[in-house]
XYZ file of C-alpha atoms in Angstrom:
766
model
C -41.035 24.511 -5.439
C -40.976 22.385 -2.325
C -38.693 19.367 -2.002
C -39.523 16.058 -0.431
C -37.335 15.317 2.582
C -34.577 12.715 2.416
C -34.316 12.584 6.198
C -37.184 12.478 8.670
C -39.334 15.495 9.455
C -37.544 17.973 11.791
C -35.326 15.276 13.275
C -31.641 15.069 14.026
C -30.125 11.652 13.364
C -26.827 9.941 14.040
C -25.447 11.230 10.772
C -25.149 14.676 12.261
C -27.415 16.091 9.538
C -30.451 17.976 10.770
C -33.593 17.110 8.890
C -35.885 19.702 7.394
C -39.650 19.649 7.360
C -41.475 19.630 4.082
C -43.135 22.896 4.999
C -40.206 24.649 6.647
C -38.140 26.112 3.834
C -38.090 29.754 4.941
C -35.713 31.418 7.379
C -35.944 29.436 10.629
C -33.657 28.239 13.359
C -32.305 24.688 13.076
C -30.554 22.675 15.763
C -27.497 20.701 14.677
C -27.114 17.328 16.343
C -23.357 17.474 15.928
C -22.867 20.407 18.236
C -26.201 21.404 19.657
C -25.668 25.072 18.626
C -28.258 27.341 17.036
C -27.603 28.945 13.662
C -29.494 31.431 11.596
C -31.220 30.046 8.502
C -28.581 31.270 6.059
C -25.610 30.055 8.105
C -27.239 26.725 8.971
C -28.361 26.095 5.404
C -24.891 26.803 4.071
C -23.246 24.414 6.552
C -25.837 21.727 5.904
C -25.401 22.037 2.145
C -21.634 21.727 2.565
C -22.185 18.578 4.600
C -24.428 17.120 1.911
C -21.734 17.796 -0.693
C -19.125 16.187 1.561
C -21.338 13.127 2.049
C -21.948 12.830 -1.684
C -18.225 13.100 -2.428
C -17.403 10.345 0.074
C -20.160 8.088 -1.300
C -18.770 8.532 -4.811
C -15.249 7.702 -3.591
C -16.698 4.584 -1.957
C -18.328 3.674 -5.275
C -15.082 4.142 -7.191
C -13.221 1.853 -4.768
C -16.139 -0.624 -4.447
C -16.397 0.112 -0.709
C -19.546 -0.151 1.372
C -21.302 3.112 2.278
C -22.575 1.766 5.601
C -20.489 4.081 7.751
C -21.020 7.224 9.797
C -21.775 10.317 7.742
C -21.517 13.198 10.179
C -18.943 15.871 9.415
C -16.239 14.749 11.863
C -16.605 11.091 10.934
C -16.357 11.901 7.239
C -13.110 13.795 7.791
C -11.748 10.848 9.757
C -12.992 8.453 7.065
C -11.264 10.315 4.230
C -8.083 10.604 6.275
C -8.144 6.878 7.004
C -8.478 5.992 3.306
C -5.916 8.568 2.188
C -2.844 7.294 0.356
C -0.507 8.231 3.210
C -2.534 6.434 5.871
C -3.003 3.321 3.762
C 0.700 3.346 2.898
C 1.597 3.368 6.606
C -0.792 0.483 7.237
C 0.552 -1.523 4.290
C 4.122 -0.883 5.441
C 3.264 -2.132 8.925
C 1.794 -5.318 7.435
C 4.899 -5.830 5.309
C 7.217 -5.267 8.292
C 5.365 -7.629 10.609
C 5.410 -10.348 7.932
C 9.099 -9.767 7.178
C 10.049 -10.275 10.839
C 10.041 -14.025 10.218
C 13.278 -13.647 8.231
C 15.081 -12.078 11.210
C 13.574 -13.816 14.222
C 15.170 -16.950 15.587
C 15.941 -19.073 13.662
C 17.390 -16.249 11.587
C 17.608 -16.477 7.795
C 20.625 -14.138 7.698
C 23.129 -16.601 6.299
C 24.756 -16.834 2.897
C 23.488 -20.364 2.280
C 20.953 -22.753 3.777
C 23.173 -25.777 3.037
C 23.433 -27.923 6.179
C 27.129 -28.447 5.502
C 27.991 -24.760 5.301
C 25.225 -22.846 7.057
C 26.624 -20.225 9.386
C 24.248 -17.621 10.790
C 25.725 -14.166 10.413
C 23.595 -12.497 13.073
C 20.918 -13.387 15.608
C 18.706 -10.524 16.886
C 18.860 -9.872 20.636
C 15.740 -10.519 22.685
C 13.425 -7.535 22.496
C 14.549 -6.087 19.146
C 12.108 -7.824 16.808
C 9.555 -7.903 19.613
C 9.764 -4.107 19.902
C 9.197 -3.655 16.172
C 6.349 -6.134 16.296
C 4.517 -4.448 19.172
C 4.740 -1.111 17.328
C 3.025 -2.726 14.340
C 0.438 -4.330 16.606
C -0.356 -0.931 18.109
C -0.958 0.403 14.582
C -3.278 -2.536 13.908
C -5.167 -1.841 17.138
C -5.636 1.777 16.052
C -6.774 0.458 12.679
C -9.446 -1.813 14.101
C -10.630 0.900 16.529
C -11.052 3.425 13.689
C -12.836 0.913 11.484
C -15.167 -0.089 14.310
C -15.972 3.528 15.155
C -16.662 4.469 11.543
C -19.162 1.676 10.923
C -20.745 1.732 14.399
C -21.235 -0.941 17.020
C -24.184 -2.660 15.310
C -22.311 -3.010 12.044
C -19.223 -4.182 13.927
C -21.228 -7.043 15.424
C -22.225 -8.106 11.903
C -18.679 -7.973 10.510
C -16.988 -11.356 10.927
C -13.724 -9.996 9.556
C -13.527 -7.173 12.105
C -14.408 -9.505 14.972
C -11.737 -11.934 13.792
C -9.326 -8.992 13.445
C -9.884 -8.030 17.084
C -9.494 -11.635 18.281
C -6.263 -12.135 16.312
C -4.840 -8.934 17.795
C -5.808 -10.034 21.305
C -4.177 -13.453 20.811
C -1.055 -11.811 19.352
C -0.702 -9.434 22.305
C -1.069 -12.320 24.767
C 1.504 -14.422 22.910
C 3.853 -11.419 22.679
C 3.612 -10.980 26.454
C 4.427 -14.661 26.980
C 7.506 -14.242 24.773
C 8.864 -11.424 26.915
C 8.092 -13.302 30.139
C 10.136 -16.282 28.877
C 12.961 -14.027 27.614
C 12.361 -15.073 23.987
C 13.223 -18.728 24.710
C 9.853 -20.287 23.898
C 9.876 -22.853 21.095
C 6.528 -22.039 19.510
C 5.077 -18.601 18.829
C 1.407 -18.890 17.955
C 1.210 -15.300 16.698
C 3.520 -16.114 13.790
C 0.803 -18.307 12.329
C -1.712 -15.458 12.768
C 0.312 -12.750 10.993
C -0.933 -13.533 7.456
C -4.422 -12.559 8.638
C -3.327 -8.906 8.697
C -2.533 -9.130 4.989
C -5.743 -10.978 4.210
C -8.140 -8.613 5.964
C -6.619 -5.468 4.472
C -7.669 -6.274 0.889
C -11.328 -6.453 -0.096
C -10.501 -8.312 -3.317
C -8.326 -10.755 -1.391
C -11.206 -11.400 0.999
C -13.463 -12.033 -1.998
C -10.899 -14.436 -3.442
C -10.629 -16.199 -0.095
C -14.410 -16.490 0.119
C -14.519 -17.891 -3.420
C -11.833 -20.385 -2.460
C -13.666 -21.275 0.731
C -16.913 -21.908 -1.152
C -15.187 -23.772 -3.983
C -13.607 -26.410 -1.743
C -16.907 -28.130 -0.741
C -17.882 -28.369 -4.389
C -14.769 -30.343 -5.305
C -15.132 -32.745 -2.389
C -16.889 -35.339 -4.551
C -14.011 -35.442 -7.035
C -11.486 -35.536 -4.200
C -13.323 -38.500 -2.682
C -13.378 -40.205 -6.067
C -9.654 -39.542 -6.384
C -9.052 -40.994 -2.912
C -11.117 -44.063 -3.807
C -9.130 -44.475 -7.020
C -5.889 -44.243 -5.064
C -7.024 -46.705 -2.391
C -8.355 -49.206 -4.920
C -5.155 -49.288 -6.937
C -3.115 -49.456 -3.726
C -4.913 -52.664 -2.785
C -4.376 -54.074 -6.277
C -0.678 -53.137 -6.137
C -0.208 -54.833 -2.776
C -1.803 -57.966 -4.244
C 0.319 -57.835 -7.388
C 3.671 -57.005 -5.820
C 4.058 -59.346 -2.863
C 7.206 -60.671 -1.297
C 8.606 -63.806 -2.973
C 11.449 -66.145 -2.160
C 13.730 -64.922 -4.938
C 15.465 -61.758 -3.694
C 16.036 -60.426 -7.205
C 12.268 -60.493 -7.826
C 11.490 -58.499 -4.666
C 12.684 -55.090 -5.831
C 9.221 -53.680 -6.598
C 7.868 -54.822 -3.232
C 10.981 -53.833 -1.312
C 11.291 -50.339 -2.822
C 7.714 -49.152 -3.366
C 5.038 -51.487 -1.988
C 6.462 -52.907 1.231
C 3.468 -51.855 3.367
C 0.288 -49.794 3.153
C 1.840 -46.344 3.867
C 4.641 -46.931 1.341
C 2.170 -48.184 -1.263
C -0.127 -45.190 -0.820
C 2.821 -42.808 -0.991
C 4.233 -44.411 -4.136
C 0.952 -44.195 -6.024
C 0.213 -40.691 -4.755
C 3.566 -39.533 -6.103
C 2.860 -41.386 -9.354
C -0.383 -39.416 -9.578
C 1.784 -36.305 -9.924
C 4.139 -38.152 -12.354
C 7.121 -37.258 -10.124
C 8.384 -40.865 -9.865
C 7.424 -42.051 -13.324
C 8.801 -44.352 -14.733
C 11.023 -45.186 -11.729
C 8.179 -46.803 -9.807
C 7.420 -49.119 -12.721
C 10.917 -50.220 -13.769
C 11.565 -53.113 -11.284
C 8.277 -54.849 -12.187
C 8.456 -53.932 -15.855
C 11.917 -55.504 -16.036
C 10.422 -58.827 -14.965
C 7.278 -58.781 -17.095
C 6.108 -56.192 -19.602
C 2.459 -56.888 -18.653
C 2.993 -55.037 -15.340
C 3.150 -51.785 -17.290
C -0.616 -52.046 -17.910
C -1.265 -51.501 -14.192
C 0.748 -48.275 -14.023
C -0.552 -46.977 -17.369
C -4.167 -47.603 -16.330
C -3.590 -45.871 -12.987
C -2.078 -42.809 -14.669
C -4.750 -42.618 -17.370
C -7.611 -42.639 -14.875
C -5.984 -40.602 -12.113
C -3.623 -38.152 -13.791
C -5.320 -37.542 -17.121
C -9.012 -37.997 -16.273
C -9.684 -37.244 -12.604
C -7.075 -34.500 -12.168
C -8.240 -32.707 -15.331
C -11.855 -33.159 -14.260
C -10.858 -31.532 -10.981
C -9.394 -28.594 -12.913
C -12.647 -28.188 -14.862
C -14.776 -28.262 -11.710
C -12.543 -25.777 -9.894
C -12.664 -23.447 -12.908
C -16.446 -23.650 -13.143
C -17.026 -23.141 -9.422
C -14.405 -20.422 -9.188
C -15.993 -18.480 -12.018
C -19.455 -18.776 -10.476
C -18.472 -17.678 -6.988
C -16.142 -14.944 -8.204
C -18.924 -13.682 -10.448
C -21.255 -13.417 -7.446
C -18.576 -11.545 -5.502
C -18.025 -9.119 -8.375
C -21.818 -8.693 -8.570
C -21.713 -7.545 -4.942
C -19.009 -5.044 -5.863
C -21.193 -3.711 -8.685
C -24.096 -3.259 -6.270
C -21.793 -1.336 -3.935
C -20.790 0.987 -6.761
C -24.362 1.585 -7.880
C -25.470 2.093 -4.287
C -22.739 4.646 -3.631
C -23.634 6.616 -6.763
C -27.377 6.580 -6.035
C -26.725 7.420 -2.384
C -24.716 10.460 -3.448
C -27.604 11.663 -5.631
C -30.208 11.156 -2.908
C -28.070 13.045 -0.401
C -27.748 15.955 -2.830
C -31.539 15.995 -3.171
C -31.685 17.041 0.499
C -30.029 20.379 -0.237
C -31.862 23.677 -0.049
C -34.640 24.125 -2.635
C -32.524 26.631 -4.542
C -30.138 23.815 -5.479
C -32.647 21.050 -6.190
C -35.840 20.795 -8.164
C -38.101 18.632 -10.285
C -38.462 17.913 -13.956
C -42.040 16.750 -14.010
C -42.200 14.046 -11.336
C -38.433 13.420 -11.389
C -36.093 14.877 -8.767
C -33.134 16.823 -10.114
C -29.954 18.387 -8.768
C -28.388 21.543 -10.152
C -25.329 21.128 -12.341
C -23.374 23.559 -10.138
C -23.883 21.238 -7.173
C -22.727 18.224 -9.185
C -19.652 20.140 -10.311
C -18.843 21.033 -6.690
C -19.066 17.371 -5.726
C -16.872 16.214 -8.601
C -14.212 18.750 -7.665
C -14.043 17.262 -4.160
C -13.900 13.626 -5.265
C -10.501 11.915 -5.370
C -10.379 10.096 -8.687
C -8.462 9.870 -11.937
C -7.956 13.325 -13.401
C -8.802 12.097 -16.907
C -12.121 10.618 -15.757
C -12.905 13.704 -13.680
C -12.313 16.084 -16.590
C -14.496 13.999 -18.885
C -17.331 13.947 -16.308
C -17.113 17.698 -15.762
C -17.273 18.180 -19.518
C -20.439 16.061 -19.712
C -22.096 17.889 -16.811
C -21.495 21.260 -18.423
C -23.130 19.964 -21.606
C -26.424 19.113 -19.830
C -29.445 21.211 -20.791
C -31.970 22.682 -18.309
C -29.083 23.330 -15.880
C -30.071 20.251 -13.845
C -29.188 16.566 -13.556
C -31.598 13.667 -13.085
C -30.815 10.457 -11.227
C -30.365 8.560 -14.491
C -28.048 11.207 -15.901
C -26.111 11.225 -12.649
C -25.654 7.458 -12.831
C -24.684 7.589 -16.506
C -21.933 10.060 -15.647
C -20.065 7.344 -13.792
C -20.159 4.931 -16.700
C -17.018 6.855 -17.579
C -15.252 4.876 -14.837
C -15.634 1.704 -16.905
C -13.893 3.261 -19.888
C -10.184 3.073 -20.428
C -8.909 6.552 -21.147
C -6.942 6.675 -24.381
C -3.760 8.617 -23.970
C -3.389 11.681 -26.153
C 0.094 12.045 -27.575
C 1.746 15.439 -28.005
C 1.617 16.948 -31.514
C 4.567 16.434 -33.785
C 6.935 19.348 -34.340
C 6.217 21.517 -37.379
C 9.102 22.197 -39.778
C 8.996 24.979 -42.375
C 11.386 23.293 -44.778
C 9.693 20.983 -47.286
C 12.721 18.687 -47.196
C 12.508 18.364 -43.402
C 8.766 17.716 -43.632
C 9.392 14.847 -46.066
C 12.076 13.447 -43.780
C 9.678 13.700 -40.850
C 7.021 11.816 -42.798
C 9.551 9.164 -43.778
C 10.918 8.665 -40.262
C 7.406 8.580 -38.759
C 6.433 5.615 -40.915
C 5.932 2.288 -39.173
C 8.491 0.652 -41.482
C 11.186 2.478 -39.529
C 10.165 0.390 -36.518
C 10.131 -2.757 -38.654
C 13.631 -2.030 -39.914
C 14.777 -1.376 -36.329
C 13.355 -4.742 -35.273
C 15.261 -6.385 -38.135
C 18.513 -4.759 -36.984
C 17.946 -5.947 -33.418
C 17.327 -9.488 -34.719
C 20.583 -9.369 -36.727
C 22.453 -8.117 -33.662
C 20.992 -10.943 -31.615
C 22.096 -13.491 -34.237
C 25.632 -12.100 -34.081
C 25.637 -12.481 -30.301
C 24.312 -16.025 -30.627
C 27.034 -16.970 -33.135
C 29.679 -15.531 -30.818
C 28.326 -17.474 -27.841
C 28.294 -20.745 -29.790
C 31.817 -20.140 -31.135
C 33.308 -19.295 -27.710
C 31.330 -21.808 -25.659
C 34.343 -24.102 -25.107
C 36.974 -21.350 -25.026
C 38.199 -20.024 -21.658
C 37.757 -16.285 -21.126
C 41.516 -15.799 -20.907
C 41.931 -17.134 -24.467
C 39.026 -15.389 -26.200
C 39.406 -12.744 -28.879
C 37.182 -9.741 -28.150
C 37.722 -8.075 -31.526
C 34.516 -9.380 -33.178
C 32.297 -8.638 -30.143
C 33.775 -5.176 -29.705
C 33.247 -4.190 -33.355
C 29.740 -5.677 -33.521
C 28.477 -4.093 -30.289
C 30.057 -0.733 -31.122
C 28.532 -0.652 -34.606
C 25.050 -1.611 -33.504
C 25.180 0.843 -30.590
C 25.834 3.645 -33.092
C 22.802 2.517 -35.090
C 20.628 2.532 -31.963
C 21.807 6.079 -31.238
C 20.966 7.092 -34.801
C 17.519 5.483 -34.530
C 16.881 7.348 -31.281
C 17.901 10.679 -32.871
C 15.700 10.050 -35.911
C 12.620 9.331 -33.778
C 13.216 12.438 -31.658
C 13.458 14.444 -34.903
C 10.173 13.001 -36.199
C 8.139 13.020 -32.973
C 9.787 15.702 -30.888
C 11.261 15.079 -27.462
C 7.847 15.093 -25.735
C 6.319 12.848 -28.375
C 9.261 10.449 -28.158
C 8.996 10.224 -24.369
C 5.211 9.715 -24.492
C 5.675 6.162 -25.857
C 6.740 3.569 -23.306
C 8.457 1.502 -26.021
C 10.601 4.508 -26.940
C 11.519 5.102 -23.310
C 12.516 1.451 -22.989
C 14.630 1.573 -26.162
C 16.142 4.937 -25.278
C 17.158 3.827 -21.790
C 18.855 0.698 -23.144
C 20.572 2.745 -25.850
C 22.000 5.179 -23.305
C 23.248 2.344 -21.081
C 24.811 0.592 -24.093
C 26.601 3.792 -25.101
C 27.916 4.300 -21.565
C 29.255 0.736 -21.521
C 30.863 1.107 -24.937
C 32.468 4.449 -24.036
C 33.778 3.116 -20.721
C 35.214 0.075 -22.533
C 36.818 2.373 -25.115
C 38.362 4.605 -22.445
C 39.695 1.720 -20.349
C 40.765 -0.763 -23.036
C 41.179 1.251 -26.238
C 39.932 0.437 -29.757
C 39.091 -3.204 -30.614
C 41.869 -5.023 -32.469
C 42.647 -8.639 -33.402
C 43.599 -10.657 -30.338
C 41.942 -8.034 -28.112
C 41.799 -9.429 -24.552
C 43.264 -6.835 -22.171
C 43.729 -7.258 -18.430
C 41.271 -5.856 -15.892
C 41.178 -2.089 -15.440
C 38.628 -0.274 -13.287
C 35.377 -1.800 -12.022
C 34.473 -4.104 -14.921
C 36.644 -6.372 -17.015
C 36.262 -6.338 -20.772
C 34.232 -9.536 -20.809
C 31.969 -8.382 -17.984
C 31.246 -5.252 -20.039
C 30.546 -7.346 -23.136
C 28.264 -9.750 -21.258
C 26.278 -6.884 -19.718
C 25.899 -5.206 -23.119
C 24.735 -8.485 -24.694
C 22.122 -8.980 -21.994
C 20.765 -5.484 -22.663
C 20.489 -6.316 -26.356
C 18.507 -9.438 -25.484
C 16.103 -7.269 -23.478
C 15.869 -4.861 -26.405
C 14.687 -7.767 -28.539
C 11.441 -7.692 -26.504
C 10.329 -4.753 -28.680
C 9.305 -7.355 -31.279
C 6.409 -8.439 -29.063
C 4.292 -5.370 -29.830
C 4.789 -5.888 -33.592
C 3.188 -9.346 -33.700
C -0.532 -9.269 -32.941
C -0.898 -12.717 -31.385
C 2.288 -12.271 -29.371
C 1.056 -8.861 -28.219
C -2.217 -10.493 -27.166
C -0.365 -13.036 -25.043
C 1.848 -10.305 -23.570
C -1.164 -8.116 -22.705
C -2.840 -11.107 -21.073
C 0.323 -11.621 -19.053
C 0.301 -7.994 -17.895
C -3.372 -8.301 -16.988
C -2.544 -11.419 -15.004
C 0.105 -9.543 -13.034
C -2.453 -6.832 -12.324
C -5.327 -9.152 -11.402
C -3.270 -11.821 -9.716
C -2.518 -9.691 -6.659
C -5.483 -11.001 -4.702
C -4.818 -14.629 -5.622
C -1.077 -14.191 -5.118
C -1.914 -12.815 -1.688
C -3.819 -16.013 -0.899
C -0.759 -18.018 -1.961
C 1.502 -15.813 0.178
C -0.757 -16.545 3.159
C -0.529 -20.290 2.462
C 3.252 -20.143 2.005
C 3.687 -18.158 5.203
C 1.562 -20.454 7.359
C 3.092 -23.661 5.996
C 6.625 -22.244 6.269
C 6.130 -21.246 9.913
C 4.575 -24.647 10.651
C 7.380 -26.412 8.766
C 10.048 -24.622 10.820
C 8.214 -25.585 14.015
C 7.863 -29.243 12.980
C 11.095 -30.001 11.127
C 13.774 -27.566 12.299
C 17.122 -29.397 12.763
C 15.468 -32.771 12.122
C 17.877 -33.622 9.305
C 21.391 -34.035 10.721
C 24.286 -32.422 8.885
C 26.650 -34.931 7.242
C 29.845 -35.669 9.124
C 33.249 -34.560 7.781
C 31.647 -31.957 5.523
C 34.248 -29.925 3.667
C 34.208 -27.448 0.838
C 35.942 -29.990 -1.357
C 33.027 -32.417 -1.140
C 30.132 -30.069 -1.770
C 29.439 -31.436 -5.222
C 26.925 -34.221 -4.774
C 28.227 -36.068 -7.799
C 31.756 -36.505 -6.401
C 31.141 -36.590 -2.652
C 32.461 -39.843 -1.130
C 29.558 -39.912 1.305
C 27.012 -39.724 -1.462
C 28.646 -42.630 -3.254
C 27.581 -44.893 -0.375
C 23.992 -43.616 -0.186
C 21.018 -45.273 -1.816
C 20.296 -43.828 -5.253
C 17.553 -41.198 -5.323
C 17.660 -40.328 -1.622
C 18.011 -36.869 -0.103
C 21.614 -37.553 0.863
C 22.664 -39.023 -2.473
C 21.090 -36.193 -4.479
C 22.768 -33.578 -2.288
C 19.549 -31.768 -1.345
C 21.184 -30.327 1.784
C 20.093 -26.713 1.103
C 16.432 -27.821 1.061
C 15.300 -27.898 4.668
C 13.154 -26.181 7.272
C 15.920 -24.833 9.509
C 14.896 -21.213 8.897
C 12.025 -19.298 7.314
C 13.742 -18.466 4.002
C 14.891 -22.061 3.496
C 11.358 -23.255 4.260
C 9.901 -21.001 1.555
C 12.289 -22.384 -1.081
C 11.595 -25.954 0.028
C 7.842 -25.349 -0.245
C 8.353 -23.996 -3.757
C 10.254 -27.155 -4.732
C 7.413 -29.189 -3.296
C 4.776 -27.194 -5.197
C 6.561 -27.992 -8.459
C 6.252 -31.687 -7.341
C 9.380 -32.750 -9.163
C 11.154 -35.316 -6.940
C 8.910 -34.427 -4.024
C 9.013 -38.068 -2.970
C 12.587 -37.350 -1.819
C 11.251 -34.964 0.836
C 8.515 -37.386 1.851
C 11.163 -40.050 2.405
C 13.767 -38.004 4.296
C 11.376 -36.392 6.757
C 9.637 -39.712 7.331
C 12.997 -41.177 8.317
C 14.293 -38.339 10.473
C 11.105 -36.742 11.842
C 8.043 -39.011 11.803
C 6.104 -41.133 9.299
C 3.167 -38.809 10.060
C 5.106 -35.930 8.495
C 3.760 -37.105 5.139
C 0.412 -35.546 6.103
C 2.054 -32.105 6.140
C 3.483 -32.532 2.645
C 0.280 -34.014 1.217
C -1.684 -31.087 2.706
C 0.710 -28.645 1.042
C 0.373 -30.501 -2.272
C -3.428 -30.234 -2.064
C -3.383 -26.516 -1.175
C -0.699 -25.395 -3.615
C -0.598 -27.761 -6.587
C -4.182 -28.977 -6.676
C -6.280 -26.012 -5.539
C -4.225 -22.846 -6.059
C -2.576 -23.864 -9.341
C -5.977 -24.802 -10.759
C -7.364 -21.434 -9.655
C -4.405 -19.836 -11.397
C -5.233 -21.787 -14.566
C -8.855 -20.642 -14.260
C -7.804 -16.990 -14.062
C -5.492 -17.422 -17.072
C -8.283 -18.997 -19.121
C -10.809 -16.327 -18.181
C -8.415 -13.502 -18.920
C -7.161 -14.897 -22.214
C -10.651 -15.779 -23.491
C -11.837 -12.218 -22.872
C -8.736 -10.811 -24.536
C -9.175 -13.129 -27.519
C -12.843 -12.202 -27.920
C -12.082 -8.484 -27.753
C -9.226 -8.805 -30.230
C -10.921 -10.902 -32.917
C -14.538 -9.822 -32.445
C -15.534 -7.411 -35.230
C -17.310 -5.039 -32.816
C -14.056 -4.197 -30.995
C -11.234 -2.092 -32.339
C -7.546 -2.787 -31.929
C -7.217 -0.010 -29.364
C -9.997 -1.510 -27.249
C -8.261 -4.879 -27.275
C -5.042 -3.477 -25.864
C -6.232 -1.946 -22.613
C -5.678 -3.739 -19.334
C -8.733 -5.334 -17.757
C -9.513 -5.466 -14.091
C -11.328 -8.434 -12.568
C -14.562 -6.402 -12.739
C -13.944 -5.759 -16.457
C -13.528 -9.471 -17.135
C -17.039 -10.279 -15.852
C -18.836 -7.032 -16.792
C -20.892 -8.620 -19.576
C -22.257 -11.198 -17.121
C -23.167 -8.745 -14.352
C -26.716 -7.568 -13.703
C -27.446 -3.958 -12.837
C -29.517 -3.574 -9.630
C -32.975 -2.051 -10.016
C -33.836 1.420 -8.719
C -36.256 -0.046 -6.172
C -33.546 -2.336 -4.819
C -31.100 0.551 -4.469
C -33.629 2.769 -2.685
C -34.564 -0.035 -0.305
C -30.909 -0.607 0.541
C -30.466 3.114 1.153
C -33.411 3.133 3.548
C -31.661 0.368 5.506
C -28.502 2.466 5.900
C -27.613 2.438 9.632
C -26.660 6.135 9.698
C -29.038 7.661 7.130
C -32.792 7.665 7.702
C -34.744 7.780 4.473
C -38.521 8.087 4.350
C -40.404 4.850 3.812
C -42.408 6.204 0.935
C -41.147 6.607 -2.629
C -38.479 9.230 -3.175
């Protein structure tokens, strides 16, 4: 039976795969484009078949990782490609990205100080010129190698189409130039442009992060109308406020004007902060004290702005985010389907002994599919299940549809098989095993943990006002020792019922067992150092830990042990699983936030470093803001009076914490005020920009992801078509939107394969 060619008739292409004619299937001589050498038919056919299998394996790996298959497919390029995407190589690249980002903590101004407080800050160490620069240039060299390999693998034409790779090359060029300038100026330059460019290395290295960034980029124009409406609302009420709260002759009636609405910038700032509720009700009190009718103005402003427009903004961001993310995930699905179909079509090019037809349908032998699966790097559980399905196929061949259906296994969450329980010959031991395996043993254990926690709580309440030197440790010692013995007994009982392998196969048991062992070690060390508990037990310090440090550590472990109750309550378990899914799926969106934090922190250090002067006559005795004599003379609610000295932009670490405080928006008007006074009134633009990026856009995206994740979890848990086991597995972002995705048609996939830059498919039907 003759096979239709996948590649052109008797033609060598850039893939390094020699094409075969439809009529030339007997022993002939074929020229390989990769080396230009002549092989006999048997040797050439064997090498070509191996190459086809290698190509198919790489395409399947691309499909598993949602990568594009538009890369070189000759033998040498495929080896380089698999090496590049190996765990070791990607780990080195990720480490380099982490190191180059972490340099900001050590570069001048260094964050290596115990505190960022302006009154106490003392830098422990400043790196010499050339140290951090040397580490940085090593990382930049790795990035240059990275972009060169990526560009080679996809080819020059594809490189010209890739905006990310072009931007990658430009960022590296700008970083090298700026690095050279740094060395020429002996590290004394005030601004380093490349610091602002470093987050790009993190952004471009994650495909999901790039999708999230694209979603964010396309969401922003859609919310412009609401943002303009919000700005109009703010401007309108600012004008009304300036008309309401004007300066009058009576000084005692001027407080509202003097404090909040003295001019246009102050009025805008006051209402913008009120929009976030950070200065409510402070902004209203002076006017409200004079006339209760003034409260209607502030209530109306908050109702329209905070509760209507801001929530409308959240709804729009959620809707747009879901739409654009769905389209991005649809692209990922097409990549997976294309990789799987591409692997099948490549295998169809093998020698006729390994391919065939079932009617008018092309097929591939099961032995060939098994060879490919053995070469693919994937989850062992998924691989074993696929191999099992292939071996079950009849006719000893696989069609394109069967080949595609094999990889539906990737969408399934593998259910872990637990080791069998030990078998006891004694009837009495068998009954004990049945008893101890019952779920009520776990319920009783949860009850004991709750009782232990109540005992700890009672002890804490009783000793809250008692100094440590006067406390009696007898009750705590007896309680913790008794419950620790129970935990040890519970651990032994479960090991008896499940066996050591069965016990260790449950994560909850490992968690409980680890805490039990630590508790026993603490109790034994306390017993050895301080003896048996007795009334009035409060011995002096011996060894590394005092008695009360040991007790506190043991109590904290018991509190952590109380978390075992979460899995016993269905709704609580649902919330906990959603939280774990969030941690898993939030990496891309957290990466976007890290990029924003990094850029704003670097910019904040450049703009506001050393702008706030340290207070004079600062001593350790006056660190408490509530008793400092200086603060007693400051205006209430200011940066100085509140003692916000550790919040500044004098180094990178301090800037990150300050940006976090600003994102929470509690008392953020304090920062607006202090930097307006010491830096420039225009500094408010920086803080408003950060509020828009972090609190308005990113937090709403975070809310959207929480809603999407929880809704899917809720539907899977309470929908009758899903079992409890199906509701407990962790979902990826692709899983969350799977029901809304559309499978590409066969014609679309084949057309995309024909457009592959390094594979040349015939124009006719395959």
